[in-house]
């Protein structure tokens, strides 16, 4: 196989437009460093994925991270696939497996052909073959050689613009978008039982029950509208299957917030903006302040507070069985693993200092306790956040 190096490392691309062959494996934007990633490239060729997909997109050499544009709504039902140059870390591994097995069950209306031959039947769910695992390893490496745009993006809280008026038109729009982009996983009625749901270890949330975990309100309280907006924008990275919908116009994301609230009896009819009252403002002082936290002090807190008993000594997360825990989410369903804190993309609620603060102070669902009463002051909170950020080895900045 011939490796073609096309794009010089210092090429300046102010437009963010893809350059020719930029994502070409062998070029600097994609570095295949493991055997699986290299074997996956061969599977990509053997499967002839290139008859529908290009690999042109690449990270800008500097400046804010450029994320790929979303699918244009007019392209619904097209057989031409999107460019995959920046696919690495866009989705979780599980999302890819489910998508290979049944593309239209995951992305409604998708005309990508299923690749059932990459799976073995096993009585229950189909099991990915080694070739499927290698193909996913390859996809996860695409575009991350010099810059991991997804990790960089997840290290900042997304902007949340003021909500528009929650009128009938906005709700209708939200319901239409929900059917198109969300129901395949969360179910038409929001009960978390969409046709793709069974593929995922961390299951799509039961939105009708309104049990949310990624939020800025005290335990047991419903999420703020801004929390829902943030979740829809960010998705859950590589840590779970929830895709990021940053590419939808802001008004559409607000329409989805409204539609999601209407699915839950407890939140129905409250419009937009009211829930925000319950949000607790950040105490750590946001991004700049958290950077100044004292790592060493944070490491001591990590030990004293016993974070490693659930997240592992290295912070990579543990399975429920290994931790000997009976973690349940707010709805009583088992949480299969504690979170991997070592990569910005693996943190499901986002990797900004504010997101870490929310998780630490308010807890995450019923499985991760709140530490608000165990941290003596804001400086200790900042130190703990700084320590967790230092575990993030994902950057190749
Ligand atoms: C007949 C054309 C076709 C072929 C062949 C095809 N795809 Fe696709 N692919 C699509 C279309 C259309 C979409 C957009 C709809 C969707 O996401 O399912 C897509 C979407 C994707 C996505 C999601 C991109 C994103 O981030 O939204 C990935 C990943 C992908 N394809 C990988 C592959 C791989 C790997 C192969 C080879 C095994 C392959 N595709 C073969 C048409 C195709
Ligand atoms: C491919 C499957 C999939 C699709 C499509 C999907 N989600 Fe999710 N969603 C999930 C999973 C899995 C979780 C649980 C994530 C976790 O716990 O890390 C989730 C969680 C959520 C949460 C809960 C976050 C919290 O605070 O607990 C909300 C809200 C949500 N999704 C809304 C949406 C909306 C709105 C859409 C459509 C725009 C959508 N999802 C599309 C799989 C999906
Ligand atoms: C009793 C076990 C337990 C302990 C102790 C614990 N955690 Fe967690 N933590 C979890 C579980 C389980 C989750 C995932 C919860 C879920 O998804 O519902 C989690 C989630 C998190 C998250 C959110 C990650 C994401 O994916 O966005 C952060 C941050 C976090 N923990 C940090 C800490 C820190 C810091 C400590 C120590 C102060 C700590 N945890 C102690 C079990 C624990």
Short mmCIF file of C-alpha atoms and ligand atoms in Angstrom, two decimals:
data_model
loop_
_atom_site.label_atom_id
_atom_site.label_comp_id
_atom_site.label_asym_id
_atom_site.label_seq_id
_atom_site.Cartn_x
_atom_site.Cartn_y
_atom_site.Cartn_z
CA UNK A 1 0.00 0.00 0.00
CA UNK A 2 1.48 3.34 -0.98
CA UNK A 3 1.37 6.13 1.58
CA UNK A 4 0.87 9.47 -0.12
CA UNK A 5 1.92 12.60 1.71
CA UNK A 6 0.11 15.48 0.10
CA UNK A 7 -0.52 18.32 2.50
CA UNK A 8 2.55 20.04 3.91
CA UNK A 9 2.24 20.51 7.67
CA UNK A 10 2.45 24.27 7.46
CA UNK A 11 -0.06 24.81 4.68
CA UNK A 12 -2.28 27.71 5.59
CA UNK A 13 -5.97 27.23 5.20
CA UNK A 14 -7.93 30.22 6.35
CA UNK A 15 -11.17 29.13 4.78
CA UNK A 16 -11.34 25.82 6.61
CA UNK A 17 -12.22 24.32 3.24
CA UNK A 18 -10.90 20.83 2.68
CA UNK A 19 -7.67 20.58 0.73
CA UNK A 20 -7.08 17.87 -1.87
CA UNK A 21 -6.40 14.51 -0.30
CA UNK A 22 -5.87 16.14 3.06
CA UNK A 23 -7.23 13.24 5.04
CA UNK A 24 -5.35 10.73 2.92
CA UNK A 25 -4.08 8.00 5.20
CA UNK A 26 -0.35 8.46 5.37
CA UNK A 27 -0.73 12.23 5.33
CA UNK A 28 -0.04 13.99 8.59
CA UNK A 29 -3.66 14.59 9.43
CA UNK A 30 -4.27 10.89 9.87
CA UNK A 31 -1.64 8.85 11.63
CA UNK A 32 -2.33 5.13 11.91
CA UNK A 33 -0.35 4.09 14.94
CA UNK A 34 -1.78 0.70 15.94
CA UNK A 35 -2.04 -2.59 14.08
CA UNK A 36 -5.83 -2.44 14.28
CA UNK A 37 -5.93 1.03 12.74
CA UNK A 38 -3.73 -0.12 9.87
CA UNK A 39 -5.71 -3.32 9.37
CA UNK A 40 -8.88 -1.19 9.44
CA UNK A 41 -7.62 0.85 6.51
CA UNK A 42 -7.37 -2.38 4.49
CA UNK A 43 -10.95 -3.25 5.48
CA UNK A 44 -12.07 0.21 4.34
CA UNK A 45 -10.51 -0.47 0.96
CA UNK A 46 -11.77 -4.04 0.69
CA UNK A 47 -15.29 -2.87 1.51
CA UNK A 48 -14.94 -0.12 -1.08
CA UNK A 49 -16.35 2.51 1.27
CA UNK A 50 -14.68 5.08 -1.00
CA UNK A 51 -17.33 4.58 -3.65
CA UNK A 52 -19.59 6.75 -1.48
CA UNK A 53 -17.17 8.53 0.90
CA UNK A 54 -14.26 10.93 0.49
CA UNK A 55 -11.53 11.73 3.06
CA UNK A 56 -10.86 15.38 2.23
CA UNK A 57 -11.82 17.28 5.39
CA UNK A 58 -8.98 18.04 7.75
CA UNK A 59 -8.36 20.17 10.80
CA UNK A 60 -7.32 23.77 10.30
CA UNK A 61 -3.67 24.16 11.16
CA UNK A 62 -4.45 26.84 13.76
CA UNK A 63 -7.34 28.86 15.16
CA UNK A 64 -10.59 27.53 16.55
CA UNK A 65 -11.42 23.90 15.74
CA UNK A 66 -13.42 23.47 12.53
CA UNK A 67 -16.09 20.81 12.79
CA UNK A 68 -17.60 19.23 9.69
CA UNK A 69 -20.85 20.72 8.43
CA UNK A 70 -23.92 18.68 9.24
CA UNK A 71 -25.90 16.86 6.59
CA UNK A 72 -27.87 19.38 4.55
CA UNK A 73 -31.56 18.69 5.12
CA UNK A 74 -32.16 18.64 1.40
CA UNK A 75 -29.76 15.71 1.10
CA UNK A 76 -32.03 13.42 3.10
CA UNK A 77 -32.16 10.09 1.34
CA UNK A 78 -29.06 10.72 -0.79
CA UNK A 79 -26.82 7.72 -1.44
CA UNK A 80 -23.71 9.91 -1.47
CA UNK A 81 -22.06 9.67 1.95
CA UNK A 82 -20.50 12.60 3.81
CA UNK A 83 -16.75 13.27 3.86
CA UNK A 84 -15.10 11.24 6.62
CA UNK A 85 -11.82 13.19 6.91
CA UNK A 86 -12.74 14.39 10.43
CA UNK A 87 -14.62 11.28 11.52
CA UNK A 88 -12.11 10.30 14.25
CA UNK A 89 -13.81 10.79 17.65
CA UNK A 90 -16.97 12.21 16.20
CA UNK A 91 -19.01 9.22 17.43
CA UNK A 92 -18.62 6.39 19.93
CA UNK A 93 -17.44 2.93 18.80
CA UNK A 94 -20.86 1.55 19.64
CA UNK A 95 -22.52 4.11 17.41
CA UNK A 96 -20.38 2.91 14.49
CA UNK A 97 -21.16 -0.77 15.11
CA UNK A 98 -24.89 -0.10 15.27
CA UNK A 99 -24.63 2.11 12.19
CA UNK A 100 -22.80 -0.58 10.17
CA UNK A 101 -25.31 -3.21 11.17
CA UNK A 102 -28.44 -1.16 10.56
CA UNK A 103 -27.70 2.35 9.21
CA UNK A 104 -31.34 3.33 8.83
CA UNK A 105 -32.18 2.26 12.38
CA UNK A 106 -29.59 4.72 13.72
CA UNK A 107 -29.90 7.56 11.18
CA UNK A 108 -33.48 7.65 9.99
CA UNK A 109 -33.79 7.59 6.21
CA UNK A 110 -30.13 6.63 5.74
CA UNK A 111 -29.40 4.98 2.39
CA UNK A 112 -26.00 3.63 3.42
CA UNK A 113 -26.15 -0.14 2.80
CA UNK A 114 -25.97 -2.35 5.95
CA UNK A 115 -22.75 -4.40 6.41
CA UNK A 116 -24.23 -7.45 8.13
CA UNK A 117 -21.32 -9.62 6.96
CA UNK A 118 -19.12 -7.75 9.46
CA UNK A 119 -21.09 -9.33 12.34
CA UNK A 120 -21.63 -12.80 13.81
CA UNK A 121 -24.97 -13.95 15.16
CA UNK A 122 -24.74 -14.93 18.82
CA UNK A 123 -28.29 -15.50 19.97
CA UNK A 124 -28.66 -12.00 21.36
CA UNK A 125 -27.17 -8.93 19.75
CA UNK A 126 -24.94 -9.42 16.68
CA UNK A 127 -21.25 -9.46 17.63
CA UNK A 128 -18.81 -7.38 15.55
CA UNK A 129 -16.11 -9.42 13.80
CA UNK A 130 -12.45 -8.49 14.12
CA UNK A 131 -12.71 -6.76 10.73
CA UNK A 132 -15.53 -4.56 12.04
CA UNK A 133 -13.49 -3.65 15.13
CA UNK A 134 -10.49 -2.78 12.95
CA UNK A 135 -12.63 -0.68 10.64
CA UNK A 136 -13.92 1.30 13.63
CA UNK A 137 -10.36 1.72 14.99
CA UNK A 138 -9.43 3.17 11.60
CA UNK A 139 -12.42 5.55 11.51
CA UNK A 140 -11.57 6.75 15.03
CA UNK A 141 -8.05 7.70 13.90
CA UNK A 142 -9.17 9.76 10.90
CA UNK A 143 -8.09 13.39 11.00
CA UNK A 144 -6.53 13.28 14.49
CA UNK A 145 -2.86 13.16 13.60
CA UNK A 146 -2.00 16.77 14.30
CA UNK A 147 -5.05 18.14 16.04
CA UNK A 148 -7.99 16.51 17.73
CA UNK A 149 -10.69 19.01 16.84
CA UNK A 150 -13.38 17.13 18.71
CA UNK A 151 -11.35 17.06 21.93
CA UNK A 152 -10.55 20.76 21.66
CA UNK A 153 -14.15 21.58 21.03
CA UNK A 154 -15.33 19.55 24.03
CA UNK A 155 -12.95 21.35 26.38
CA UNK A 156 -15.14 24.47 26.24
CA UNK A 157 -18.76 24.82 27.23
CA UNK A 158 -20.78 25.59 24.08
CA UNK A 159 -22.45 29.00 23.75
CA UNK A 160 -26.09 28.97 24.76
CA UNK A 161 -28.00 31.85 23.10
CA UNK A 162 -31.20 33.26 24.65
CA UNK A 163 -34.24 31.08 24.00
CA UNK A 164 -36.78 32.15 21.37
CA UNK A 165 -40.50 32.46 22.21
CA UNK A 166 -41.91 28.98 22.79
CA UNK A 167 -44.90 29.17 20.46
CA UNK A 168 -46.80 26.54 18.51
CA UNK A 169 -44.57 26.95 15.44
CA UNK A 170 -41.42 26.24 17.48
CA UNK A 171 -42.98 23.14 19.05
CA UNK A 172 -44.11 21.78 15.68
CA UNK A 173 -40.61 22.31 14.32
CA UNK A 174 -39.11 20.60 17.37
CA UNK A 175 -41.39 17.59 17.00
CA UNK A 176 -40.50 17.22 13.33
CA UNK A 177 -36.77 17.37 14.14
CA UNK A 178 -37.23 14.94 17.02
CA UNK A 179 -38.88 12.36 14.74
CA UNK A 180 -36.07 12.74 12.26
CA UNK A 181 -32.99 12.86 14.46
CA UNK A 182 -33.86 11.48 17.90
CA UNK A 183 -36.70 8.95 17.79
CA UNK A 184 -34.51 6.16 16.34
CA UNK A 185 -32.79 5.95 19.74
CA UNK A 186 -35.08 7.68 22.24
CA UNK A 187 -38.33 6.28 20.78
CA UNK A 188 -41.29 8.11 19.24
CA UNK A 189 -42.75 8.77 22.68
CA UNK A 190 -39.37 9.45 24.31
CA UNK A 191 -39.38 6.27 26.42
CA UNK A 192 -35.80 5.42 25.43
CA UNK A 193 -36.88 2.37 23.40
CA UNK A 194 -36.17 3.42 19.82
CA UNK A 195 -35.27 0.74 17.29
CA UNK A 196 -31.51 1.32 17.73
CA UNK A 197 -31.61 1.49 21.55
CA UNK A 198 -30.69 -2.14 22.26
CA UNK A 199 -27.31 -1.73 20.60
CA UNK A 200 -26.01 0.55 23.30
CA UNK A 201 -24.47 -0.36 26.69
CA UNK A 202 -25.26 3.11 28.00
CA UNK A 203 -28.84 3.30 26.86
CA UNK A 204 -30.59 6.32 25.33
CA UNK A 205 -32.21 8.26 28.17
CA UNK A 206 -35.88 7.82 28.95
CA UNK A 207 -36.89 11.37 28.11
CA UNK A 208 -40.51 10.81 29.10
CA UNK A 209 -39.41 10.06 32.68
CA UNK A 210 -37.38 13.28 32.64
CA UNK A 211 -34.48 11.68 34.56
CA UNK A 212 -31.53 13.73 33.41
CA UNK A 213 -27.94 13.42 34.56
CA UNK A 214 -25.96 16.14 32.78
CA UNK A 215 -27.29 19.24 34.45
CA UNK A 216 -26.60 22.28 36.55
CA UNK A 217 -29.48 21.90 39.00
CA UNK A 218 -29.41 20.19 42.41
CA UNK A 219 -29.82 16.38 42.55
CA UNK A 220 -33.43 15.34 42.08
CA UNK A 221 -34.38 18.59 40.32
CA UNK A 222 -35.26 18.77 36.61
CA UNK A 223 -32.58 20.05 34.22
CA UNK A 224 -32.37 23.72 33.25
CA UNK A 225 -33.30 24.45 29.64
CA UNK A 226 -29.69 25.48 29.06
CA UNK A 227 -28.59 21.99 30.16
CA UNK A 228 -30.76 20.37 27.51
CA UNK A 229 -29.50 22.82 24.89
CA UNK A 230 -25.92 21.97 25.85
CA UNK A 231 -26.50 18.19 25.73
CA UNK A 232 -28.13 18.40 22.31
CA UNK A 233 -25.25 20.53 21.03
CA UNK A 234 -22.44 18.39 22.48
CA UNK A 235 -23.78 14.85 22.46
CA UNK A 236 -21.86 12.37 24.60
CA UNK A 237 -18.59 12.25 22.65
CA UNK A 238 -16.97 8.83 22.33
CA UNK A 239 -18.25 7.83 25.80
CA UNK A 240 -21.78 6.92 24.63
CA UNK A 241 -23.86 6.91 21.47
CA UNK A 242 -25.57 10.30 21.72
CA UNK A 243 -24.48 12.26 18.60
CA UNK A 244 -23.62 15.98 18.68
CA UNK A 245 -26.15 18.23 16.95
CA UNK A 246 -24.00 21.39 16.95
CA UNK A 247 -24.66 21.72 13.23
CA UNK A 248 -28.37 22.39 13.60
CA UNK A 249 -29.23 26.11 13.65
CA UNK A 250 -29.58 27.46 17.22
CA UNK A 251 -33.29 27.99 16.79
CA UNK A 252 -33.71 24.34 15.79
CA UNK A 253 -31.80 23.21 18.88
CA UNK A 254 -34.13 25.32 21.03
CA UNK A 255 -37.07 23.78 19.18
CA UNK A 256 -35.69 20.36 20.19
CA UNK A 257 -35.35 21.45 23.83
CA UNK A 258 -39.03 22.37 23.76
CA UNK A 259 -40.01 19.08 22.11
CA UNK A 260 -37.96 17.10 24.66
CA UNK A 261 -39.65 18.93 27.56
CA UNK A 262 -43.07 18.22 26.09
CA UNK A 263 -42.32 14.48 26.21
CA UNK A 264 -42.03 14.51 30.02
CA UNK A 265 -45.20 15.15 32.04
CA UNK A 266 -43.12 16.88 34.74
CA UNK A 267 -41.70 19.42 32.29
CA UNK A 268 -44.62 19.77 29.89
CA UNK A 269 -46.16 23.19 29.38
CA UNK A 270 -43.39 25.13 31.13
CA UNK A 271 -42.25 26.81 27.90
CA UNK A 272 -38.63 27.86 27.62
CA UNK A 273 -36.45 29.81 30.00
CA UNK A 274 -38.25 29.03 33.27
CA UNK A 275 -36.17 26.00 34.19
CA UNK A 276 -33.07 28.13 34.12
CA UNK A 277 -33.97 29.54 37.53
CA UNK A 278 -32.76 26.35 39.16
CA UNK A 279 -29.29 26.44 37.59
CA UNK A 280 -26.39 26.87 39.99
CA UNK A 281 -23.78 29.32 38.63
CA UNK A 282 -20.21 27.99 38.39
CA UNK A 283 -18.10 28.44 41.53
CA UNK A 284 -14.71 27.54 40.12
CA UNK A 285 -14.59 30.74 38.09
CA UNK A 286 -14.78 29.03 34.68
CA UNK A 287 -12.03 28.12 32.27
CA UNK A 288 -9.30 30.63 33.11
CA UNK A 289 -9.50 30.12 36.87
CA UNK A 290 -9.55 26.33 36.72
CA UNK A 291 -6.29 26.38 34.75
CA UNK A 292 -4.69 27.98 37.79
CA UNK A 293 -5.72 25.16 40.13
CA UNK A 294 -2.94 23.33 41.96
CA UNK A 295 -2.50 19.84 40.40
CA UNK A 296 -0.65 18.38 43.36
CA UNK A 297 -3.34 19.51 45.80
CA UNK A 298 -5.94 18.15 43.37
CA UNK A 299 -4.18 14.78 43.30
CA UNK A 300 -4.31 14.62 47.12
CA UNK A 301 -8.04 15.36 47.04
CA UNK A 302 -8.51 12.64 44.40
CA UNK A 303 -6.86 10.17 46.84
CA UNK A 304 -8.55 11.39 50.01
CA UNK A 305 -12.02 11.50 48.49
CA UNK A 306 -11.63 8.01 47.01
CA UNK A 307 -12.37 8.90 43.38
CA UNK A 308 -10.12 6.02 42.29
CA UNK A 309 -12.35 3.43 43.98
CA UNK A 310 -14.84 3.96 41.16
CA UNK A 311 -12.85 5.60 38.35
CA UNK A 312 -9.71 3.46 38.72
CA UNK A 313 -6.25 4.63 39.84
CA UNK A 314 -5.52 5.99 36.37
CA UNK A 315 -8.97 7.60 35.95
CA UNK A 316 -9.84 5.47 32.92
CA UNK A 317 -13.08 4.22 34.43
CA UNK A 318 -14.12 0.81 35.78
CA UNK A 319 -16.80 -1.69 34.98
CA UNK A 320 -19.53 -2.12 37.54
CA UNK A 321 -18.35 -5.63 38.30
CA UNK A 322 -14.71 -4.65 38.83
CA UNK A 323 -15.69 -1.84 41.15
CA UNK A 324 -18.04 -4.18 43.03
CA UNK A 325 -20.68 -1.48 42.77
CA UNK A 326 -24.42 -1.51 42.17
CA UNK A 327 -24.52 1.75 40.25
CA UNK A 328 -27.95 2.67 39.04
CA UNK A 329 -29.12 5.73 37.18
CA UNK A 330 -31.99 7.86 38.39
CA UNK A 331 -34.47 5.49 36.75
CA UNK A 332 -32.97 2.48 38.50
CA UNK A 333 -31.28 1.11 35.36
CA UNK A 334 -27.72 -0.16 35.80
CA UNK A 335 -24.86 2.13 34.79
CA UNK A 336 -22.38 -0.28 33.14
CA UNK A 337 -19.19 1.72 33.68
CA UNK A 338 -17.97 4.75 35.56
CA UNK A 339 -16.69 7.50 33.31
CA UNK A 340 -13.28 7.53 31.64
CA UNK A 341 -11.80 10.84 32.78
CA UNK A 342 -8.63 10.63 30.67
CA UNK A 343 -9.83 11.96 27.34
CA UNK A 344 -11.87 15.05 26.55
CA UNK A 345 -13.96 13.05 24.06
CA UNK A 346 -14.70 10.25 26.53
CA UNK A 347 -16.22 12.61 29.12
CA UNK A 348 -19.89 12.32 28.27
CA UNK A 349 -21.08 15.55 29.85
CA UNK A 350 -18.30 17.56 28.19
CA UNK A 351 -14.73 18.32 29.28
CA UNK A 352 -14.93 22.03 30.12
CA UNK A 353 -14.00 23.11 33.66
CA UNK A 354 -17.65 24.06 34.10
CA UNK A 355 -18.81 20.58 33.09
CA UNK A 356 -16.35 18.92 35.50
CA UNK A 357 -17.53 21.25 38.22
CA UNK A 358 -21.16 20.38 37.60
CA UNK A 359 -20.41 16.64 37.80
CA UNK A 360 -18.31 16.95 40.97
CA UNK A 361 -20.54 19.36 42.89
CA UNK A 362 -23.93 18.05 41.84
CA UNK A 363 -23.15 14.38 41.17
CA UNK A 364 -24.20 12.49 38.04
CA UNK A 365 -27.52 10.67 38.32
CA UNK A 366 -27.80 8.25 41.22
CA UNK A 367 -24.45 6.50 40.61
CA UNK A 368 -21.95 9.32 41.09
CA UNK A 369 -22.22 11.08 44.45
CA UNK A 370 -22.19 14.86 44.93
CA UNK A 371 -19.00 16.20 46.52
CA UNK A 372 -20.31 19.67 47.35
CA UNK A 373 -19.99 19.03 51.09
CA UNK A 374 -16.55 17.39 50.93
CA UNK A 375 -14.65 20.23 49.29
CA UNK A 376 -13.74 22.88 51.86
CA UNK A 377 -13.45 25.84 49.49
CA UNK A 378 -13.37 26.97 45.87
CA UNK A 379 -9.59 26.60 45.69
CA UNK A 380 -9.91 22.86 46.40
CA UNK A 381 -12.59 22.55 43.74
CA UNK A 382 -10.30 24.31 41.26
CA UNK A 383 -7.40 22.02 42.20
CA UNK A 384 -9.47 18.89 41.70
CA UNK A 385 -10.65 20.16 38.31
CA UNK A 386 -7.07 21.01 37.33
CA UNK A 387 -5.97 17.49 38.32
CA UNK A 388 -8.67 15.86 36.21
CA UNK A 389 -7.77 18.10 33.27
CA UNK A 390 -4.17 16.97 33.66
CA UNK A 391 -5.34 13.35 33.17
CA UNK A 392 -6.56 14.33 29.71
CA UNK A 393 -3.85 12.90 27.50
CA UNK A 394 -6.01 13.11 24.40
CA UNK A 395 -4.60 16.31 23.06
CA UNK A 396 -2.00 16.21 20.34
CA UNK A 397 -1.72 19.97 20.43
C1 LIG B 1 -23.91 3.41 -1.17
C2 LIG B 1 -23.16 4.46 -0.54
C3 LIG B 1 -22.43 4.14 0.75
C4 LIG B 1 -21.49 3.16 1.01
C5 LIG B 1 -21.00 2.05 0.11
C6 LIG B 1 -21.02 3.42 2.36
N1 LIG B 1 -21.64 4.49 2.90
FE1 LIG B 1 -21.28 5.32 4.70
N2 LIG B 1 -22.78 6.65 4.41
C7 LIG B 1 -23.55 6.75 3.27
C8 LIG B 1 -24.58 7.75 3.47
C9 LIG B 1 -25.65 8.15 2.47
C10 LIG B 1 -24.40 8.28 4.76
C11 LIG B 1 -25.24 9.38 5.46
C12 LIG B 1 -26.40 8.78 6.24
C13 LIG B 1 -25.95 8.05 7.47
O1 LIG B 1 -25.26 8.66 8.32
O2 LIG B 1 -26.22 6.84 7.60
C14 LIG B 1 -23.26 7.55 5.33
C15 LIG B 1 -22.72 7.79 6.59
C16 LIG B 1 -21.57 7.19 7.08
C17 LIG B 1 -20.95 7.52 8.34
C18 LIG B 1 -21.44 8.58 9.32
C19 LIG B 1 -20.74 9.88 9.07
C20 LIG B 1 -21.13 10.92 10.08
O3 LIG B 1 -20.30 11.26 10.89
O4 LIG B 1 -22.29 11.35 10.05
C21 LIG B 1 -19.87 6.71 8.48
C22 LIG B 1 -18.89 6.70 9.64
C23 LIG B 1 -19.81 5.87 7.32
N3 LIG B 1 -20.86 6.19 6.49
C24 LIG B 1 -18.85 4.91 7.11
C25 LIG B 1 -18.87 4.02 6.03
C26 LIG B 1 -17.94 2.93 5.88
C27 LIG B 1 -16.81 2.63 6.83
C28 LIG B 1 -18.29 2.28 4.73
C29 LIG B 1 -17.68 1.03 4.16
C30 LIG B 1 -17.90 -0.17 4.98
C31 LIG B 1 -19.43 2.98 4.16
N4 LIG B 1 -19.75 4.02 4.99
C32 LIG B 1 -20.04 2.64 2.98
C33 LIG B 1 -23.39 6.04 2.11
C34 LIG B 1 -22.53 4.96 1.97
C1 LIG B 2 -27.73 7.06 18.28
C2 LIG B 2 -28.63 7.17 19.40
C3 LIG B 2 -29.09 8.54 19.85
C4 LIG B 2 -29.64 9.54 19.09
C5 LIG B 2 -29.89 9.55 17.61
C6 LIG B 2 -29.98 10.59 20.02
N1 LIG B 2 -29.61 10.25 21.29
FE1 LIG B 2 -29.90 11.35 22.97
N2 LIG B 2 -28.94 9.96 24.06
C7 LIG B 2 -28.45 8.77 23.58
C8 LIG B 2 -27.76 8.07 24.64
C9 LIG B 2 -27.06 6.72 24.51
C10 LIG B 2 -27.85 8.89 25.79
C11 LIG B 2 -27.23 8.63 27.15
C12 LIG B 2 -25.87 9.32 27.16
C13 LIG B 2 -25.06 9.09 28.39
O1 LIG B 2 -25.57 8.72 29.42
O2 LIG B 2 -23.85 9.32 28.30
C14 LIG B 2 -28.62 10.06 25.39
C15 LIG B 2 -28.94 11.09 26.25
C16 LIG B 2 -29.75 12.16 25.91
C17 LIG B 2 -30.22 13.17 26.83
C18 LIG B 2 -30.03 13.16 28.31
C19 LIG B 2 -28.86 13.90 28.89
C20 LIG B 2 -28.97 13.94 30.39
O3 LIG B 2 -28.82 15.01 30.94
O4 LIG B 2 -29.23 12.94 31.04
C21 LIG B 2 -30.99 14.05 26.11
C22 LIG B 2 -31.72 15.29 26.61
C23 LIG B 2 -30.98 13.59 24.74
N3 LIG B 2 -30.21 12.44 24.65
C24 LIG B 2 -31.66 14.21 23.72
C25 LIG B 2 -31.57 13.83 22.38
C26 LIG B 2 -32.15 14.58 21.30
C27 LIG B 2 -32.98 15.83 21.45
C28 LIG B 2 -31.82 13.90 20.16
C29 LIG B 2 -32.12 14.30 18.74
C30 LIG B 2 -31.73 15.64 18.35
C31 LIG B 2 -31.06 12.73 20.54
N4 LIG B 2 -30.91 12.72 21.89
C32 LIG B 2 -30.56 11.79 19.65
C33 LIG B 2 -28.57 8.28 22.30
C34 LIG B 2 -29.07 9.00 21.23
C1 LIG B 3 -19.22 5.54 44.10
C2 LIG B 3 -18.50 5.55 42.88
C3 LIG B 3 -17.91 6.88 42.44
C4 LIG B 3 -17.06 7.70 43.12
C5 LIG B 3 -16.51 7.52 44.53
C6 LIG B 3 -16.76 8.79 42.23
N1 LIG B 3 -17.40 8.64 41.03
FE1 LIG B 3 -17.37 9.93 39.48
N2 LIG B 3 -18.72 8.77 38.49
C7 LIG B 3 -19.16 7.54 38.91
C8 LIG B 3 -20.07 6.99 37.91
C9 LIG B 3 -20.76 5.63 37.98
C10 LIG B 3 -20.20 7.96 36.90
C11 LIG B 3 -21.12 7.89 35.67
C12 LIG B 3 -22.53 8.20 36.16
C13 LIG B 3 -23.59 8.08 35.13
O1 LIG B 3 -23.32 8.10 33.94
O2 LIG B 3 -24.76 7.99 35.53
C14 LIG B 3 -19.32 9.08 37.29
C15 LIG B 3 -19.16 10.26 36.58
C16 LIG B 3 -18.22 11.23 36.87
C17 LIG B 3 -17.96 12.41 36.07
C18 LIG B 3 -18.71 12.79 34.80
C19 LIG B 3 -17.95 12.21 33.65
C20 LIG B 3 -18.56 12.36 32.29
O3 LIG B 3 -18.65 11.33 31.59
O4 LIG B 3 -18.91 13.46 31.89
C21 LIG B 3 -16.92 13.09 36.66
C22 LIG B 3 -16.25 14.36 36.17
C23 LIG B 3 -16.55 12.35 37.85
N3 LIG B 3 -17.35 11.24 37.94
C24 LIG B 3 -15.53 12.73 38.71
C25 LIG B 3 -15.33 12.14 39.95
C26 LIG B 3 -14.43 12.66 40.95
C27 LIG B 3 -13.50 13.86 40.78
C28 LIG B 3 -14.55 11.86 42.05
C29 LIG B 3 -13.92 12.03 43.40
C30 LIG B 3 -14.11 13.34 44.01
C31 LIG B 3 -15.53 10.84 41.71
N4 LIG B 3 -15.96 11.04 40.45
C32 LIG B 3 -15.92 9.84 42.57
C33 LIG B 3 -18.84 6.91 40.09
C34 LIG B 3 -18.10 7.47 41.10
#
